[in-house]
Structure formats: structure tokens, C-alpha cells
């Protein structure tokens, strides 16, 4: 029972995925705020707002790194499990 993953336990990469999602959504809001004046015909926002729009890509990369870390941990755990079961079969 101890080798089972608990539903409330954090696997490797979970925090990166959550942080990436938050950064991505912050970038989404910044993009919507930046693009809205262009459609309304009002004065556009300063250039730094366009830079904040890049947070979408940064968040996507952070979440992708979390997914890759989670995959690597799963492979490592599977490799250790197969090595342990192979050693006990002898």
C-alpha cells in the first residue's frame, strides 16, 4: 500500500505545471488587454505591454518542462521497479 501514489501527493513536475499554467493565463490576460485597444480604435498601450504578452510562451515552456520532468520521474520509477522485481525473481 505504501508504494501507491496518494491522491494529494505532489509528483515531480506538478509545481512546474501549475506555475506554467498561472504564467500562461497571466500572459493571456496581458494579450487580451494589449489587443483590445487595437480593435476599439483607441490609443494602443505602451510597448512593455506587448512584452508581457510573451508570458504566454514562457508559461507554456514552464509547463512543458514540468511534463518532461514528470515523464522522467515515471520512467525512473518504472526502471527501478523492474530492476527490483528482476532481482527478486532470481
N, CA and C atoms as an extended XYZ file, in Angstrom:
270
Properties=species:S:1:pos:R:3:atomname:S:1:resname:S:1:resid:I:1 pbc="F F F"
N         0.817       -1.193        0.000 N   UNK     1
C         0.000        0.000        0.000 CA  UNK     1
C         0.859        1.255        0.000 C   UNK     1
N         2.051        1.203        0.559 N   UNK     2
C         2.906        2.382        0.626 CA  UNK     2
C         3.455        2.790       -0.739 C   UNK     2
N         3.560        1.847       -1.670 N   UNK     3
C         4.135        2.190       -2.971 CA  UNK     3
C         3.121        2.856       -3.884 C   UNK     3
N         1.881        2.934       -3.494 N   UNK     4
C         0.852        3.589       -4.292 CA  UNK     4
C         0.941        5.101       -4.096 C   UNK     4
N         0.716        5.837       -5.154 N   UNK     5
C         0.740        7.297       -5.084 CA  UNK     5
C        -0.545        7.798       -4.444 C   UNK     5
N        -0.409        8.644       -3.462 N   UNK     6
C        -1.564        9.235       -2.811 CA  UNK     6
C        -2.161       10.302       -3.718 C   UNK     6
N        -3.474       10.505       -3.624 N   UNK     7
C        -4.126       11.486       -4.487 CA  UNK     7
C        -3.713       12.910       -4.139 C   UNK     7
N        -3.315       13.163       -2.905 N   UNK     8
C        -2.938       14.520       -2.521 CA  UNK     8
C        -1.427       14.751       -2.550 C   UNK     8
N        -0.658       13.755       -2.962 N   UNK     9
C         0.789       13.936       -3.013 CA  UNK     9
C         1.182       14.594       -4.339 C   UNK     9
N         2.229       15.384       -4.277 N   UNK    10
C         2.692       16.095       -5.471 CA  UNK    10
C         3.788       15.286       -6.145 C   UNK    10
N         3.558       14.936       -7.389 N   UNK    11
C         4.552       14.205       -8.169 CA  UNK    11
C         5.587       15.196       -8.698 C   UNK    11
N         6.770       14.712       -9.069 N   UNK    12
C         7.766       15.624       -9.653 CA  UNK    12
C         7.206       16.300      -10.905 C   UNK    12
N         7.355       17.583      -10.968 N   UNK    13
C         6.887       18.338      -12.124 CA  UNK    13
C         5.532       18.984      -11.947 C   UNK    13
N         4.772       18.585      -10.919 N   UNK    14
C         3.441       19.156      -10.724 CA  UNK    14
C         3.489       20.657      -10.447 C   UNK    14
N         4.448       21.069       -9.645 N   UNK    15
C         4.548       22.506       -9.328 CA  UNK    15
C         4.928       23.307      -10.557 C   UNK    15
N         5.790       22.753      -11.400 N   UNK    16
C         6.157       23.449      -12.629 CA  UNK    16
C         4.950       23.578      -13.557 C   UNK    16
N         4.140       22.541      -13.630 N   UNK    17
C         2.960       22.591      -14.491 CA  UNK    17
C         1.981       23.641      -13.979 C   UNK    17
N         1.768       23.677      -12.667 N   UNK    18
C         0.856       24.684      -12.095 CA  UNK    18
C         1.388       26.096      -12.295 C   UNK    18
N         2.685       26.284      -12.053 N   UNK    19
C         3.276       27.611      -12.244 CA  UNK    19
C         3.199       28.023      -13.709 C   UNK    19
N         3.444       27.075      -14.622 N   UNK    20
C         3.348       27.369      -16.050 CA  UNK    20
C         1.945       27.767      -16.450 C   UNK    20
N         0.941       27.108      -15.870 N   UNK    21
C        -0.447       27.465      -16.183 CA  UNK    21
C        -0.777       28.869      -15.699 C   UNK    21
N        -0.292       29.217      -14.511 N   UNK    22
C        -0.554       30.561      -13.982 CA  UNK    22
C         0.112       31.624      -14.846 C   UNK    22
N         1.364       31.392      -15.225 N   UNK    23
C         2.081       32.356      -16.070 CA  UNK    23
C         1.414       32.452      -17.444 C   UNK    23
N         0.965       31.317      -17.973 N   UNK    24
C         0.295       31.309      -19.272 CA  UNK    24
C        -0.983       32.146      -19.224 C   UNK    24
N        -1.794       31.956      -18.178 N   UNK    25
C        -3.035       32.716      -18.087 CA  UNK    25
C        -2.776       34.199      -17.831 C   UNK    25
N        -1.708       34.523      -17.108 N   UNK    26
C        -1.346       35.941      -16.947 CA  UNK    26
C        -0.970       36.535      -18.303 C   UNK    26
N        -0.263       35.768      -19.111 N   UNK    27
C         0.077       36.218      -20.462 CA  UNK    27
C        -1.145       36.359      -21.350 C   UNK    27
N        -2.107       35.474      -21.146 N   UNK    28
C        -3.348       35.557      -21.920 CA  UNK    28
C        -4.101       36.842      -21.599 C   UNK    28
N        -4.183       37.166      -20.316 N   UNK    29
C        -4.852       38.407      -19.912 CA  UNK    29
C        -4.104       39.614      -20.477 C   UNK    29
N        -2.779       39.582      -20.405 N   UNK    30
C        -1.986       40.701      -20.942 CA  UNK    30
C        -2.194       40.832      -22.455 C   UNK    30
N        -2.302       39.713      -23.143 N   UNK    31
C        -2.534       39.764      -24.589 CA  UNK    31
C        -3.894       40.363      -24.900 C   UNK    31
N        -4.919       39.944      -24.168 N   UNK    32
C        -6.258       40.493      -24.404 CA  UNK    32
C        -6.306       41.989      -24.113 C   UNK    32
N        -5.643       42.401      -23.035 N   UNK    33
C        -5.617       43.826      -22.693 CA  UNK    33
C        -4.856       44.620      -23.758 C   UNK    33
N        -3.806       44.042      -24.304 N   UNK    34
C        -2.985       44.736      -25.294 CA  UNK    34
C        -3.693       44.854      -26.635 C   UNK    34
N        -4.426       43.828      -27.014 N   UNK    35
C        -5.053       43.796      -28.338 CA  UNK    35
C        -6.369       44.566      -28.367 C   UNK    35
N        -7.044       44.662      -27.250 N   UNK    36
C        -8.355       45.316      -27.203 CA  UNK    36
C        -8.342       46.741      -27.765 C   UNK    36
N        -7.393       47.611      -27.413 N   UNK    37
C        -7.413       48.965      -27.987 CA  UNK    37
C        -7.238       48.978      -29.504 C   UNK    37
N        -6.585       47.991      -30.044 N   UNK    38
C        -6.410       47.944      -31.494 CA  UNK    38
C        -7.743       47.714      -32.196 C   UNK    38
N        -8.633       46.929      -31.583 N   UNK    39
C        -9.956       46.687      -32.161 CA  UNK    39
C       -10.916       47.832      -31.897 C   UNK    39
N       -10.725       48.528      -30.780 N   UNK    40
C       -11.626       49.619      -30.427 CA  UNK    40
C       -11.224       50.943      -31.070 C   UNK    40
N       -10.040       50.993      -31.650 N   UNK    41
C        -9.590       52.214      -32.303 CA  UNK    41
C        -9.080       53.266      -31.338 C   UNK    41
N        -8.757       52.889      -30.127 N   UNK    42
C        -8.228       53.842      -29.149 CA  UNK    42
C        -6.706       53.818      -29.181 C   UNK    42
N        -6.100       54.589      -28.298 N   UNK    43
C        -4.645       54.675      -28.230 CA  UNK    43
C        -4.082       53.348      -27.728 C   UNK    43
N        -3.120       52.781      -28.447 N   UNK    44
C        -2.552       51.499      -28.002 CA  UNK    44
C        -1.733       51.659      -26.719 C   UNK    44
N        -1.571       50.540      -26.032 N   UNK    45
C        -0.793       50.526      -24.796 CA  UNK    45
C         0.696       50.657      -25.097 C   UNK    45
N         1.494       50.979      -24.077 N   UNK    46
C         2.945       51.093      -24.281 CA  UNK    46
C         3.553       49.748      -24.711 C   UNK    46
N         4.770       49.824      -25.203 N   UNK    47
C         5.453       48.657      -25.757 CA  UNK    47
C         5.659       47.553      -24.736 C   UNK    47
N         5.874       47.909      -23.462 N   UNK    48
C         6.125       46.868      -22.468 CA  UNK    48
C         4.926       45.926      -22.326 C   UNK    48
N         3.734       46.382      -22.648 N   UNK    49
C         2.565       45.501      -22.593 CA  UNK    49
C         2.672       44.384      -23.631 C   UNK    49
N         3.253       44.691      -24.775 N   UNK    50
C         3.457       43.642      -25.775 CA  UNK    50
C         4.468       42.625      -25.262 C   UNK    50
N         5.429       43.090      -24.475 N   UNK    51
C         6.393       42.176      -23.848 CA  UNK    51
C         5.721       41.255      -22.839 C   UNK    51
N         4.743       41.794      -22.098 N   UNK    52
C         4.003       40.961      -21.146 CA  UNK    52
C         3.198       39.879      -21.855 C   UNK    52
N         2.845       40.130      -23.093 N   UNK    53
C         2.118       39.121      -23.863 CA  UNK    53
C         2.973       37.886      -24.099 C   UNK    53
N         4.279       38.042      -24.046 N   UNK    54
C         5.180       36.907      -24.242 CA  UNK    54
C         5.123       35.924      -23.070 C   UNK    54
N         4.452       36.300      -22.001 N   UNK    55
C         4.318       35.385      -20.873 CA  UNK    55
C         3.551       34.118      -21.256 C   UNK    55
N         2.734       34.195      -22.297 N   UNK    56
C         2.022       33.002      -22.750 CA  UNK    56
C         3.022       31.924      -23.163 C   UNK    56
N         3.994       32.302      -23.959 N   UNK    57
C         5.003       31.345      -24.396 CA  UNK    57
C         5.881       30.860      -23.265 C   UNK    57
N         6.225       31.761      -22.363 N   UNK    58
C         7.054       31.388      -21.214 CA  UNK    58
C         6.308       30.390      -20.327 C   UNK    58
N         5.035       30.641      -20.094 N   UNK    59
C         4.229       29.721      -19.296 CA  UNK    59
C         4.104       28.360      -19.952 C   UNK    59
N         3.962       28.365      -21.266 N   UNK    60
C         3.886       27.099      -21.999 CA  UNK    60
C         5.185       26.315      -21.853 C   UNK    60
N         6.318       26.998      -21.925 N   UNK    61
C         7.608       26.324      -21.768 CA  UNK    61
C         7.801       25.785      -20.348 C   UNK    61
N         7.377       26.554      -19.346 N   UNK    62
C         7.496       26.105      -17.961 CA  UNK    62
C         6.647       24.851      -17.745 C   UNK    62
N         5.411       24.873      -18.248 N   UNK    63
C         4.539       23.707      -18.098 CA  UNK    63
C         5.106       22.508      -18.857 C   UNK    63
N         5.678       22.745      -20.033 N   UNK    64
C         6.298       21.664      -20.791 CA  UNK    64
C         7.471       21.047      -20.049 C   UNK    64
N         8.254       21.886      -19.376 N   UNK    65
C         9.361       21.367      -18.571 CA  UNK    65
C         8.834       20.512      -17.422 C   UNK    65
N         7.710       20.905      -16.839 N   UNK    66
C         7.103       20.109      -15.781 CA  UNK    66
C         6.614       18.765      -16.287 C   UNK    66
N         6.045       18.754      -17.486 N   UNK    67
C         5.592       17.488      -18.071 CA  UNK    67
C         6.787       16.575      -18.335 C   UNK    67
N         7.851       17.137      -18.892 N   UNK    68
C         9.042       16.326      -19.156 CA  UNK    68
C         9.650       15.791      -17.860 C   UNK    68
N         9.645       16.593      -16.821 N   UNK    69
C        10.178       16.135      -15.529 CA  UNK    69
C         9.311       15.012      -14.959 C   UNK    69
N         8.005       15.129      -15.124 N   UNK    70
C         7.096       14.094      -14.656 CA  UNK    70
C         7.303       12.789      -15.429 C   UNK    70
N         7.508       12.898      -16.727 N   UNK    71
C         7.766       11.718      -17.551 CA  UNK    71
C         9.072       11.050      -17.130 C   UNK    71
N        10.100       11.849      -16.910 N   UNK    72
C        11.396       11.293      -16.497 CA  UNK    72
C        11.282       10.590      -15.156 C   UNK    72
N        10.525       11.159      -14.219 N   UNK    73
C        10.357       10.527      -12.909 CA  UNK    73
C         9.582        9.221      -13.038 C   UNK    73
N         8.586        9.192      -13.900 N   UNK    74
C         7.821        7.967      -14.120 CA  UNK    74
C         8.673        6.867      -14.726 C   UNK    74
N         9.508        7.247      -15.691 N   UNK    75
C        10.409        6.263      -16.299 CA  UNK    75
C        11.413        5.742      -15.284 C   UNK    75
N        11.939        6.642      -14.470 N   UNK    76
C        12.908        6.245      -13.446 CA  UNK    76
C        12.266        5.282      -12.444 C   UNK    76
N        11.044        5.585      -12.053 N   UNK    77
C        10.340        4.735      -11.105 CA  UNK    77
C        10.035        3.374      -11.727 C   UNK    77
N         9.664        3.348      -12.989 N   UNK    78
C         9.385        2.079      -13.662 CA  UNK    78
C        10.666        1.259      -13.808 C   UNK    78
N        11.774        1.940      -14.114 N   UNK    79
C        13.047        1.253      -14.256 CA  UNK    79
C        13.479        0.643      -12.931 C   UNK    79
N        13.308        1.387      -11.826 N   UNK    80
C        13.661        0.874      -10.501 CA  UNK    80
C        12.755       -0.285      -10.101 C   UNK    80
N        11.484       -0.202      -10.472 N   UNK    81
C        10.561       -1.276      -10.157 CA  UNK    81
C        10.847       -2.541      -10.916 C   UNK    81
N        11.223       -2.410      -12.191 N   UNK    82
C        11.544       -3.604      -12.973 CA  UNK    82
C        12.870       -4.202      -12.531 C   UNK    82
N        13.810       -3.370      -12.103 N   UNK    83
C        15.085       -3.887      -11.619 CA  UNK    83
C        14.886       -4.620      -10.294 C   UNK    83
N        14.020       -4.105       -9.434 N   UNK    84
C        13.762       -4.740       -8.145 CA  UNK    84
C        13.023       -6.061       -8.335 C   UNK    84
N        12.061       -6.089       -9.268 N   UNK    85
C        11.313       -7.333       -9.493 CA  UNK    85
C        12.194       -8.372      -10.193 C   UNK    85
N        13.129       -7.910      -11.026 N   UNK    86
C        14.054       -8.838      -11.682 CA  UNK    86
C        15.043       -9.450      -10.697 C   UNK    86
N        15.458       -8.677       -9.724 N   UNK    87
C        16.398       -9.166       -8.720 CA  UNK    87
C        15.707      -10.129       -7.752 C   UNK    87
N        14.440       -9.905       -7.447 N   UNK    88
C        13.737      -10.789       -6.521 CA  UNK    88
C        13.325      -12.096       -7.201 C   UNK    88
N        13.253      -12.112       -8.543 N   UNK    89
C        12.869      -13.329       -9.260 CA  UNK    89
C        14.002      -14.332       -9.306 C   UNK    89
N        15.216      -13.895       -9.058 N   UNK    90
C        16.380      -14.787       -9.110 CA  UNK    90
C        16.480      -15.573       -7.915 C   UNK    90
